[in-house]
Amino acid sequence: MRIILPKAVAVAALSLFACFGFAGGWRALDAQQPAAAPAVPPTTVLEAVDQRPVLNLDGDWHYIIDPYQNGLGGGRNGYPMDEELPAGSNKLVEYSFAKSPTIKVPGDWNTQNPSLMNYEGGFWYERHVQLQPQADHRTFLHIGAANYRSRVWVNGQLLCMHEGGFTAFDCEATKAVKAGENSVVIFVDNTRIADGVPTLKTDWYNYGGLTRDVSLVTVPESFIDDFELHLDRATRSVIEGYVHVEGAQAGTRVTVDLPEAKLHAEGATDAAGRVAISMAAMGLTLWSPENPKLYHVVLKAADDTLTDEMGFRTIEASGSKILLNGKPIVLHGVCIHAEAPFRSGRVNNDQDVATLLGWVKELGGNFMRLAHYPHDQRMTRAADKLGILVWSEVPVYWAVEFDREDVFAKSQQQLHEEIRRDRDKASVILWSIANETPNNAARTAFLTRSADYVHHEDPTRLVTAALLVRGDLKTKYIDDPLGKALDVIGFNEYIGWYEGTPENADATEWKIAYDKPLIVSEFGGGAKAGLHGTDDQRWTEEYQANLYRHQIGMLNKIPQLRGETPWVLMDFRSPVRELPGIQDGFNRKGLVSDQGKKKAAFFVLQKAYKENGLGHAE
Ligand code: GCB
């Protein structure tokens, strides 16, 4: 049933300070979306926002746990959700942010307070901020990630609602902010939902809350919200793309400069605020893992200046080869979850990133699969600097509800937000649209549309997905029909762990239906760091190391194997991994333990990578 909430009621009901315990709210508005005239403005993503001066709102926020979503109203005193309170009704005052405890932002709530470890539900954040808004400027609240559904108020005015736990978004606050003290309230709900992306079941922890940085960004009236610059594949000597200026009059002058390379382009915006860029760029040092050269890029439009650090390179698939800057490359990588080393919880600071990427480098890697959702932007920024190529993914994981149009729209929104945030990173070469999805018509139709969408949004990179394989231990087939829509085929297999023994891999034959590059996007097995035994004793480091040795032998026989990302760099929390004394709530397939201890398999893989003994460039 679609419930129509009168606009005035919607705004009043969602004005939190007036509404804790008030009728109206979440479900009623949810039901309105995506109606033609939503009561709540849509969110956007400001590109390279981490390069702009911002007012950082990280730190202590007051919080209220709200499992019954009481603060959103919903029928208290018997009022139905979609009706206004009768005139004269008292607003309830059964809460106080000021008297409530505080929690750190960024940070999942689970690992900050033992009583919240398994909490799934509604959660209110509140803080105050002193502002002096400038005339002729616009203000946005930037949220690095809020898992899973959120809504944002400034001074009691609802600014936006957002769904999706791993992508950044920006809500415009220009009309809500005032000089002096301002209140910011964010409601985050990490309840798992069947029609979510991801859906109810995942093999990772459902860390809730404001898991990444929150800030306020002030920009001029017209400002650069989106741009795309890349090296042209055909010549590798022209930088092409566009700049979009939000709020610009047609004819607004835009300039793009790379001072070090003495490159300059300029143009005027069209009626849509967009200007195409094309500049001869002979003699650039191309970005590569060996030489991750970044150029300082300066974009100007009207009163706005945005700078960025960008690398320029080309990536393409040719037959079964992957070409970086026109040359065949083999991708030695590993899968990584956004699980913070040593302390658990979500990765959200430079130290976490330095630790994880330090291990990738130590392995001899030039590649990583950021599984199974977009990670903190620090990861891709650091990858750009360190020369680590990136596979970036959206959480279309296992059995999302592929037959639903609204689920497709959610996945598309996440792709859009992911691409918008990271299209300025040379390190990102692959957009992955899904992981291990069932082979059926609804799935294939859904994901073919996703692949088309990504090709359209970003034709400069390659589209992939981690597919399931079929067959038995003797013969495995990579022939999922979704492969047709992909540029690079990822496949997951667990010979030696979920089926057979590690030794079975020696005799497995692979039949591949596509003349496309292949990446083994997962293989592996569990081991408890420090547990030793013989090669055939499960959970020992020896078993895992032996499994890796046999996998390497088998995979090397696949001529079109262009890369590998074994599962997984570090042990990570998962509610489906409960074996006492071994797993204790962690998936133990890490090459490194959650406490940073390297297991024997780490060194097996390191040897293969350092001696270039796994996969083939051509
Ligand atoms: C998979 C999934 C990954 C799991 C892994 C496992 O196939 O893609 O998310 O964590 O297997 O450990 O079983």
PDB file of C-alpha atoms in Angstrom, residues 44-299:
ATOM      1  CA  THR A  44      24.374  13.521  -4.285  1.00  0.00           C
ATOM      2  CA  VAL A  45      28.072  12.639  -4.240  1.00  0.00           C
ATOM      3  CA  LEU A  46      30.562  15.479  -4.494  1.00  0.00           C
ATOM      4  CA  GLU A  47      33.626  14.206  -6.242  1.00  0.00           C
ATOM      5  CA  ALA A  48      37.032  14.604  -4.552  1.00  0.00           C
ATOM      6  CA  VAL A  49      35.399  16.028  -1.456  1.00  0.00           C
ATOM      7  CA  ASP A  50      38.366  14.737   0.530  1.00  0.00           C
ATOM      8  CA  GLN A  51      40.499  17.260  -1.374  1.00  0.00           C
ATOM      9  CA  ARG A  52      38.386  20.246  -0.316  1.00  0.00           C
ATOM     10  CA  PRO A  53      38.739  22.168   2.925  1.00  0.00           C
ATOM     11  CA  VAL A  54      36.019  20.792   5.198  1.00  0.00           C
ATOM     12  CA  LEU A  55      34.793  21.233   8.732  1.00  0.00           C
ATOM     13  CA  ASN A  56      35.442  17.835  10.197  1.00  0.00           C
ATOM     14  CA  LEU A  57      32.646  16.534  12.417  1.00  0.00           C
ATOM     15  CA  ASP A  58      34.498  13.458  13.615  1.00  0.00           C
ATOM     16  CA  GLY A  59      34.696  13.007  17.374  1.00  0.00           C
ATOM     17  CA  ASP A  60      32.203  12.432  20.168  1.00  0.00           C
ATOM     18  CA  TRP A  61      28.504  12.382  19.305  1.00  0.00           C
ATOM     19  CA  HIS A  62      25.660  11.772  21.728  1.00  0.00           C
ATOM     20  CA  TYR A  63      23.694   8.653  20.979  1.00  0.00           C
ATOM     21  CA  ILE A  64      20.356   7.032  21.797  1.00  0.00           C
ATOM     22  CA  ILE A  65      19.654   3.391  21.036  1.00  0.00           C
ATOM     23  CA  ASP A  66      16.201   3.089  19.541  1.00  0.00           C
ATOM     24  CA  PRO A  67      15.275  -0.514  18.721  1.00  0.00           C
ATOM     25  CA  TYR A  68      11.579   0.329  18.403  1.00  0.00           C
ATOM     26  CA  GLN A  69      12.241   3.388  16.230  1.00  0.00           C
ATOM     27  CA  ASN A  70      10.345   5.388  18.796  1.00  0.00           C
ATOM     28  CA  GLY A  71      12.004   8.618  17.734  1.00  0.00           C
ATOM     29  CA  LEU A  72      10.537   8.267  14.296  1.00  0.00           C
ATOM     30  CA  GLY A  73       7.033   8.217  15.663  1.00  0.00           C
ATOM     31  CA  GLY A  74       4.640   5.683  14.350  1.00  0.00           C
ATOM     32  CA  GLY A  75       1.322   5.357  16.055  1.00  0.00           C
ATOM     33  CA  ARG A  76       1.981   6.318  19.661  1.00  0.00           C
ATOM     34  CA  ASN A  77      -1.317   7.177  21.397  1.00  0.00           C
ATOM     35  CA  GLY A  78      -3.022   5.193  18.701  1.00  0.00           C
ATOM     36  CA  TYR A  79      -2.448   7.705  15.950  1.00  0.00           C
ATOM     37  CA  PRO A  80      -1.993   5.970  12.650  1.00  0.00           C
ATOM     38  CA  MET A  81       1.368   6.560  10.974  1.00  0.00           C
ATOM     39  CA  ASP A  82       0.011   8.774   8.252  1.00  0.00           C
ATOM     40  CA  GLU A  83      -2.094  11.175  10.278  1.00  0.00           C
ATOM     41  CA  GLU A  84      -1.168  14.455  11.859  1.00  0.00           C
ATOM     42  CA  LEU A  85      -1.506  14.843  15.620  1.00  0.00           C
ATOM     43  CA  PRO A  86      -4.615  16.778  16.524  1.00  0.00           C
ATOM     44  CA  ALA A  87      -4.020  20.453  17.292  1.00  0.00           C
ATOM     45  CA  GLY A  88      -3.023  21.015  20.889  1.00  0.00           C
ATOM     46  CA  SER A  89      -1.416  17.615  21.373  1.00  0.00           C
ATOM     47  CA  ASN A  90       1.713  17.705  23.472  1.00  0.00           C
ATOM     48  CA  LYS A  91       4.986  16.682  21.918  1.00  0.00           C
ATOM     49  CA  LEU A  92       6.672  14.072  23.999  1.00  0.00           C
ATOM     50  CA  VAL A  93       9.907  14.889  25.720  1.00  0.00           C
ATOM     51  CA  GLU A  94      11.011  11.442  26.830  1.00  0.00           C
ATOM     52  CA  TYR A  95      14.587  11.755  25.647  1.00  0.00           C
ATOM     53  CA  SER A  96      17.587  14.033  26.018  1.00  0.00           C
ATOM     54  CA  PHE A  97      20.593  13.954  23.753  1.00  0.00           C
ATOM     55  CA  ALA A  98      22.503  16.163  26.175  1.00  0.00           C
ATOM     56  CA  LYS A  99      22.115  13.592  28.951  1.00  0.00           C
ATOM     57  CA  SER A 100      22.881  10.645  26.676  1.00  0.00           C
ATOM     58  CA  PRO A 101      26.309   9.019  26.441  1.00  0.00           C
ATOM     59  CA  THR A 102      28.734   9.658  23.587  1.00  0.00           C
ATOM     60  CA  ILE A 103      30.340   7.469  20.950  1.00  0.00           C
ATOM     61  CA  LYS A 104      33.109   8.128  18.427  1.00  0.00           C
ATOM     62  CA  VAL A 105      32.477   9.011  14.822  1.00  0.00           C
ATOM     63  CA  PRO A 106      33.759   7.533  12.619  1.00  0.00           C
ATOM     64  CA  GLY A 107      33.212   4.129  14.109  1.00  0.00           C
ATOM     65  CA  ASP A 108      30.792   1.248  14.099  1.00  0.00           C
ATOM     66  CA  TRP A 109      28.855   1.118  17.357  1.00  0.00           C
ATOM     67  CA  ASN A 110      29.446  -2.617  17.786  1.00  0.00           C
ATOM     68  CA  THR A 111      33.103  -2.465  18.775  1.00  0.00           C
ATOM     69  CA  GLN A 112      32.806   0.666  20.899  1.00  0.00           C
ATOM     70  CA  ASN A 113      30.520  -0.719  23.546  1.00  0.00           C
ATOM     71  CA  PRO A 114      30.319  -4.430  24.468  1.00  0.00           C
ATOM     72  CA  SER A 115      26.549  -4.211  24.985  1.00  0.00           C
ATOM     73  CA  LEU A 116      26.182  -3.118  21.343  1.00  0.00           C
ATOM     74  CA  MET A 117      28.266  -5.909  19.845  1.00  0.00           C
ATOM     75  CA  ASN A 118      25.280  -7.663  18.321  1.00  0.00           C
ATOM     76  CA  TYR A 119      22.906  -4.724  18.119  1.00  0.00           C
ATOM     77  CA  GLU A 120      20.883  -4.380  14.932  1.00  0.00           C
ATOM     78  CA  GLY A 121      18.346  -1.603  14.822  1.00  0.00           C
ATOM     79  CA  GLY A 122      17.804   2.133  15.013  1.00  0.00           C
ATOM     80  CA  PHE A 123      20.419   4.437  16.521  1.00  0.00           C
ATOM     81  CA  TRP A 124      20.404   8.225  16.905  1.00  0.00           C
ATOM     82  CA  TYR A 125      23.506  10.425  16.700  1.00  0.00           C
ATOM     83  CA  GLU A 126      23.566  14.079  17.726  1.00  0.00           C
ATOM     84  CA  ARG A 127      26.090  16.868  18.035  1.00  0.00           C
ATOM     85  CA  HIS A 128      26.293  20.628  17.852  1.00  0.00           C
ATOM     86  CA  VAL A 129      28.473  22.677  15.619  1.00  0.00           C
ATOM     87  CA  GLN A 130      29.275  26.393  15.520  1.00  0.00           C
ATOM     88  CA  LEU A 131      28.948  27.887  12.056  1.00  0.00           C
ATOM     89  CA  GLN A 132      29.266  31.207  10.331  1.00  0.00           C
ATOM     90  CA  PRO A 133      27.600  30.497   6.953  1.00  0.00           C
ATOM     91  CA  GLN A 134      28.972  32.642   4.117  1.00  0.00           C
ATOM     92  CA  ALA A 135      26.633  34.453   1.769  1.00  0.00           C
ATOM     93  CA  ASP A 136      26.478  33.067  -1.787  1.00  0.00           C
ATOM     94  CA  HIS A 137      27.803  29.719  -0.663  1.00  0.00           C
ATOM     95  CA  ARG A 138      26.281  26.286  -0.340  1.00  0.00           C
ATOM     96  CA  THR A 139      26.821  23.843   2.487  1.00  0.00           C
ATOM     97  CA  PHE A 140      26.702  20.062   2.308  1.00  0.00           C
ATOM     98  CA  LEU A 141      26.882  17.456   4.999  1.00  0.00           C
ATOM     99  CA  HIS A 142      29.216  14.753   3.762  1.00  0.00           C
ATOM    100  CA  ILE A 143      28.863  11.235   5.136  1.00  0.00           C
ATOM    101  CA  GLY A 144      31.604   8.789   4.222  1.00  0.00           C
ATOM    102  CA  ALA A 145      29.336   5.788   4.959  1.00  0.00           C
ATOM    103  CA  ALA A 146      26.369   5.011   7.214  1.00  0.00           C
ATOM    104  CA  ASN A 147      25.325   1.381   7.516  1.00  0.00           C
ATOM    105  CA  TYR A 148      22.613   0.741   6.370  1.00  0.00           C
ATOM    106  CA  ARG A 149      19.727   3.220   6.114  1.00  0.00           C
ATOM    107  CA  SER A 150      20.059   6.744   7.355  1.00  0.00           C
ATOM    108  CA  ARG A 151      18.378  10.099   7.510  1.00  0.00           C
ATOM    109  CA  VAL A 152      19.890  13.419   8.350  1.00  0.00           C
ATOM    110  CA  TRP A 153      18.520  16.562  10.023  1.00  0.00           C
ATOM    111  CA  VAL A 154      20.146  19.936  10.605  1.00  0.00           C
ATOM    112  CA  ASN A 155      18.332  22.240  13.036  1.00  0.00           C
ATOM    113  CA  GLY A 156      15.310  19.965  12.895  1.00  0.00           C
ATOM    114  CA  GLN A 157      15.048  20.066   9.121  1.00  0.00           C
ATOM    115  CA  LEU A 158      15.196  16.758   7.330  1.00  0.00           C
ATOM    116  CA  LEU A 159      17.937  17.004   4.707  1.00  0.00           C
ATOM    117  CA  CYS A 160      18.068  13.578   3.178  1.00  0.00           C
ATOM    118  CA  MET A 161      17.509   9.874   3.500  1.00  0.00           C
ATOM    119  CA  HIS A 162      19.975   7.343   2.158  1.00  0.00           C
ATOM    120  CA  GLU A 163      20.126   3.602   1.745  1.00  0.00           C
ATOM    121  CA  GLY A 164      23.358   1.670   1.308  1.00  0.00           C
ATOM    122  CA  GLY A 165      26.024   1.074   3.923  1.00  0.00           C
ATOM    123  CA  PHE A 166      29.286   1.479   2.041  1.00  0.00           C
ATOM    124  CA  THR A 167      29.061   4.494  -0.229  1.00  0.00           C
ATOM    125  CA  ALA A 168      29.586   8.180   0.493  1.00  0.00           C
ATOM    126  CA  PHE A 169      26.815  10.714   0.072  1.00  0.00           C
ATOM    127  CA  ASP A 170      26.264  14.433   0.490  1.00  0.00           C
ATOM    128  CA  CYS A 171      23.100  16.183   1.690  1.00  0.00           C
ATOM    129  CA  GLU A 172      22.571  19.831   0.989  1.00  0.00           C
ATOM    130  CA  ALA A 173      22.213  21.850   4.212  1.00  0.00           C
ATOM    131  CA  THR A 174      22.381  25.379   2.774  1.00  0.00           C
ATOM    132  CA  LYS A 175      18.879  26.372   3.822  1.00  0.00           C
ATOM    133  CA  ALA A 176      19.076  24.668   7.200  1.00  0.00           C
ATOM    134  CA  VAL A 177      22.324  26.062   8.613  1.00  0.00           C
ATOM    135  CA  LYS A 178      22.422  29.298  10.620  1.00  0.00           C
ATOM    136  CA  ALA A 179      24.997  31.519  12.284  1.00  0.00           C
ATOM    137  CA  GLY A 180      25.936  30.265  15.740  1.00  0.00           C
ATOM    138  CA  GLU A 181      25.054  26.885  17.153  1.00  0.00           C
ATOM    139  CA  ASN A 182      23.548  24.241  14.870  1.00  0.00           C
ATOM    140  CA  SER A 183      22.312  20.798  15.739  1.00  0.00           C
ATOM    141  CA  VAL A 184      23.062  17.825  13.531  1.00  0.00           C
ATOM    142  CA  VAL A 185      21.035  14.646  14.054  1.00  0.00           C
ATOM    143  CA  ILE A 186      21.547  11.433  12.125  1.00  0.00           C
ATOM    144  CA  PHE A 187      19.433   8.319  12.488  1.00  0.00           C
ATOM    145  CA  VAL A 188      21.115   5.129  11.291  1.00  0.00           C
ATOM    146  CA  ASP A 189      19.407   1.755  11.133  1.00  0.00           C
ATOM    147  CA  ASN A 190      21.411  -1.395  10.356  1.00  0.00           C
ATOM    148  CA  THR A 191      18.445  -3.777  10.395  1.00  0.00           C
ATOM    149  CA  ARG A 192      19.092  -6.322   7.632  1.00  0.00           C
ATOM    150  CA  ILE A 193      16.314  -6.364   5.060  1.00  0.00           C
ATOM    151  CA  ALA A 194      15.458  -8.946   2.414  1.00  0.00           C
ATOM    152  CA  ASP A 195      15.193  -6.347  -0.338  1.00  0.00           C
ATOM    153  CA  GLY A 196      18.444  -4.647   0.610  1.00  0.00           C
ATOM    154  CA  VAL A 197      21.819  -4.640  -1.136  1.00  0.00           C
ATOM    155  CA  PRO A 198      23.190  -6.748   0.438  1.00  0.00           C
ATOM    156  CA  THR A 199      20.276  -8.927   1.506  1.00  0.00           C
ATOM    157  CA  LEU A 200      19.752 -10.774   4.821  1.00  0.00           C
ATOM    158  CA  LYS A 201      22.706 -13.112   4.812  1.00  0.00           C
ATOM    159  CA  THR A 202      26.367 -12.297   4.289  1.00  0.00           C
ATOM    160  CA  ASP A 203      29.631 -13.783   5.481  1.00  0.00           C
ATOM    161  CA  TRP A 204      30.692 -10.566   7.195  1.00  0.00           C
ATOM    162  CA  TYR A 205      29.706  -8.627  10.265  1.00  0.00           C
ATOM    163  CA  ASN A 206      26.873  -6.152  10.030  1.00  0.00           C
ATOM    164  CA  TYR A 207      28.770  -3.306  11.713  1.00  0.00           C
ATOM    165  CA  GLY A 208      26.295  -0.458  12.170  1.00  0.00           C
ATOM    166  CA  GLY A 209      26.502   3.302  12.328  1.00  0.00           C
ATOM    167  CA  LEU A 210      28.520   6.182  10.968  1.00  0.00           C
ATOM    168  CA  THR A 211      31.466   4.028  10.048  1.00  0.00           C
ATOM    169  CA  ARG A 212      33.374   6.677   8.064  1.00  0.00           C
ATOM    170  CA  ASP A 213      34.171  10.392   8.368  1.00  0.00           C
ATOM    171  CA  VAL A 214      31.442  13.022   8.589  1.00  0.00           C
ATOM    172  CA  SER A 215      32.105  16.636   7.600  1.00  0.00           C
ATOM    173  CA  LEU A 216      30.549  19.866   6.434  1.00  0.00           C
ATOM    174  CA  VAL A 217      31.688  21.158   3.068  1.00  0.00           C
ATOM    175  CA  THR A 218      31.163  24.724   1.937  1.00  0.00           C
ATOM    176  CA  VAL A 219      31.358  25.536  -1.764  1.00  0.00           C
ATOM    177  CA  PRO A 220      30.531  28.589  -3.880  1.00  0.00           C
ATOM    178  CA  GLU A 221      27.045  28.966  -5.386  1.00  0.00           C
ATOM    179  CA  SER A 222      28.246  27.265  -8.582  1.00  0.00           C
ATOM    180  CA  PHE A 223      30.808  24.590  -7.984  1.00  0.00           C
ATOM    181  CA  ILE A 224      32.446  21.539  -9.516  1.00  0.00           C
ATOM    182  CA  ASP A 225      30.559  18.507  -8.257  1.00  0.00           C
ATOM    183  CA  ASP A 226      31.664  15.993 -10.859  1.00  0.00           C
ATOM    184  CA  PHE A 227      34.450  15.541 -13.356  1.00  0.00           C
ATOM    185  CA  GLU A 228      36.083  12.775 -15.282  1.00  0.00           C
ATOM    186  CA  LEU A 229      39.541  12.889 -16.850  1.00  0.00           C
ATOM    187  CA  HIS A 230      41.306   9.950 -18.416  1.00  0.00           C
ATOM    188  CA  LEU A 231      43.963   9.096 -20.929  1.00  0.00           C
ATOM    189  CA  ASP A 232      42.566   8.181 -24.297  1.00  0.00           C
ATOM    190  CA  ARG A 233      43.097   4.450 -24.998  1.00  0.00           C
ATOM    191  CA  ALA A 234      43.813   4.794 -28.699  1.00  0.00           C
ATOM    192  CA  THR A 235      46.658   7.302 -28.557  1.00  0.00           C
ATOM    193  CA  ARG A 236      47.688   7.432 -24.909  1.00  0.00           C
ATOM    194  CA  SER A 237      48.608  11.036 -25.577  1.00  0.00           C
ATOM    195  CA  VAL A 238      45.321  12.881 -25.093  1.00  0.00           C
ATOM    196  CA  ILE A 239      43.531  13.533 -21.796  1.00  0.00           C
ATOM    197  CA  GLU A 240      39.781  13.479 -22.328  1.00  0.00           C
ATOM    198  CA  GLY A 241      36.718  13.826 -20.195  1.00  0.00           C
ATOM    199  CA  TYR A 242      34.426  16.493 -18.822  1.00  0.00           C
ATOM    200  CA  VAL A 243      33.813  18.847 -15.938  1.00  0.00           C
ATOM    201  CA  HIS A 244      30.340  19.433 -14.546  1.00  0.00           C
ATOM    202  CA  VAL A 245      29.555  22.661 -12.720  1.00  0.00           C
ATOM    203  CA  GLU A 246      26.514  22.471 -10.490  1.00  0.00           C
ATOM    204  CA  GLY A 247      24.378  25.593 -10.576  1.00  0.00           C
ATOM    205  CA  ALA A 248      26.339  27.098 -13.475  1.00  0.00           C
ATOM    206  CA  GLN A 249      24.874  29.421 -16.063  1.00  0.00           C
ATOM    207  CA  ALA A 250      25.500  28.280 -19.622  1.00  0.00           C
ATOM    208  CA  GLY A 251      28.798  29.772 -20.785  1.00  0.00           C
ATOM    209  CA  THR A 252      30.605  29.555 -17.403  1.00  0.00           C
ATOM    210  CA  ARG A 253      34.353  29.392 -18.053  1.00  0.00           C
ATOM    211  CA  VAL A 254      36.105  26.226 -16.859  1.00  0.00           C
ATOM    212  CA  THR A 255      39.852  25.609 -16.871  1.00  0.00           C
ATOM    213  CA  VAL A 256      41.856  22.455 -16.230  1.00  0.00           C
ATOM    214  CA  ASP A 257      45.589  22.616 -15.555  1.00  0.00           C
ATOM    215  CA  LEU A 258      48.354  20.110 -14.868  1.00  0.00           C
ATOM    216  CA  PRO A 259      51.083  22.607 -13.943  1.00  0.00           C
ATOM    217  CA  GLU A 260      53.939  20.098 -13.808  1.00  0.00           C
ATOM    218  CA  ALA A 261      53.197  18.879 -17.328  1.00  0.00           C
ATOM    219  CA  LYS A 262      52.392  22.432 -18.500  1.00  0.00           C
ATOM    220  CA  LEU A 263      48.985  21.299 -19.754  1.00  0.00           C
ATOM    221  CA  HIS A 264      46.023  23.594 -19.950  1.00  0.00           C
ATOM    222  CA  ALA A 265      42.485  23.227 -21.305  1.00  0.00           C
ATOM    223  CA  GLU A 266      39.509  25.509 -21.105  1.00  0.00           C
ATOM    224  CA  GLY A 267      35.948  25.716 -22.268  1.00  0.00           C
ATOM    225  CA  ALA A 268      32.500  27.003 -21.456  1.00  0.00           C
ATOM    226  CA  THR A 269      29.668  25.048 -19.876  1.00  0.00           C
ATOM    227  CA  ASP A 270      26.604  24.084 -21.879  1.00  0.00           C
ATOM    228  CA  ALA A 271      23.045  24.478 -20.635  1.00  0.00           C
ATOM    229  CA  ALA A 272      23.462  21.359 -18.492  1.00  0.00           C
ATOM    230  CA  GLY A 273      26.537  22.786 -16.738  1.00  0.00           C
ATOM    231  CA  ARG A 274      28.925  20.504 -18.533  1.00  0.00           C
ATOM    232  CA  VAL A 275      32.039  21.115 -20.578  1.00  0.00           C
ATOM    233  CA  ALA A 276      33.948  18.515 -22.579  1.00  0.00           C
ATOM    234  CA  ILE A 277      37.711  18.426 -22.067  1.00  0.00           C
ATOM    235  CA  SER A 278      40.318  17.251 -24.517  1.00  0.00           C
ATOM    236  CA  MET A 279      43.983  18.161 -24.257  1.00  0.00           C
ATOM    237  CA  ALA A 280      47.070  16.892 -26.011  1.00  0.00           C
ATOM    238  CA  ALA A 281      49.214  15.257 -23.337  1.00  0.00           C
ATOM    239  CA  MET A 282      52.328  13.969 -25.025  1.00  0.00           C
ATOM    240  CA  GLY A 283      55.194  12.862 -22.828  1.00  0.00           C
ATOM    241  CA  LEU A 284      53.226  12.270 -19.630  1.00  0.00           C
ATOM    242  CA  THR A 285      54.746   9.758 -17.233  1.00  0.00           C
ATOM    243  CA  LEU A 286      52.067   7.086 -17.215  1.00  0.00           C
ATOM    244  CA  TRP A 287      50.841   5.699 -13.905  1.00  0.00           C
ATOM    245  CA  SER A 288      51.770   2.055 -13.228  1.00  0.00           C
ATOM    246  CA  PRO A 289      52.456  -0.137 -10.179  1.00  0.00           C
ATOM    247  CA  GLU A 290      56.189   0.300 -10.815  1.00  0.00           C
ATOM    248  CA  ASN A 291      55.902   4.068 -11.078  1.00  0.00           C
ATOM    249  CA  PRO A 292      52.644   5.359  -9.574  1.00  0.00           C
ATOM    250  CA  LYS A 293      53.123   8.893 -10.829  1.00  0.00           C
ATOM    251  CA  LEU A 294      50.410  11.353  -9.765  1.00  0.00           C
ATOM    252  CA  TYR A 295      49.940  14.808 -11.231  1.00  0.00           C
ATOM    253  CA  HIS A 296      48.529  17.797  -9.423  1.00  0.00           C
ATOM    254  CA  VAL A 297      45.344  18.735 -11.293  1.00  0.00           C
ATOM    255  CA  VAL A 298      43.698  22.135 -10.855  1.00  0.00           C
ATOM    256  CA  LEU A 299      40.073  22.614 -11.941  1.00  0.00           C
TER     257      LEU A 299
END
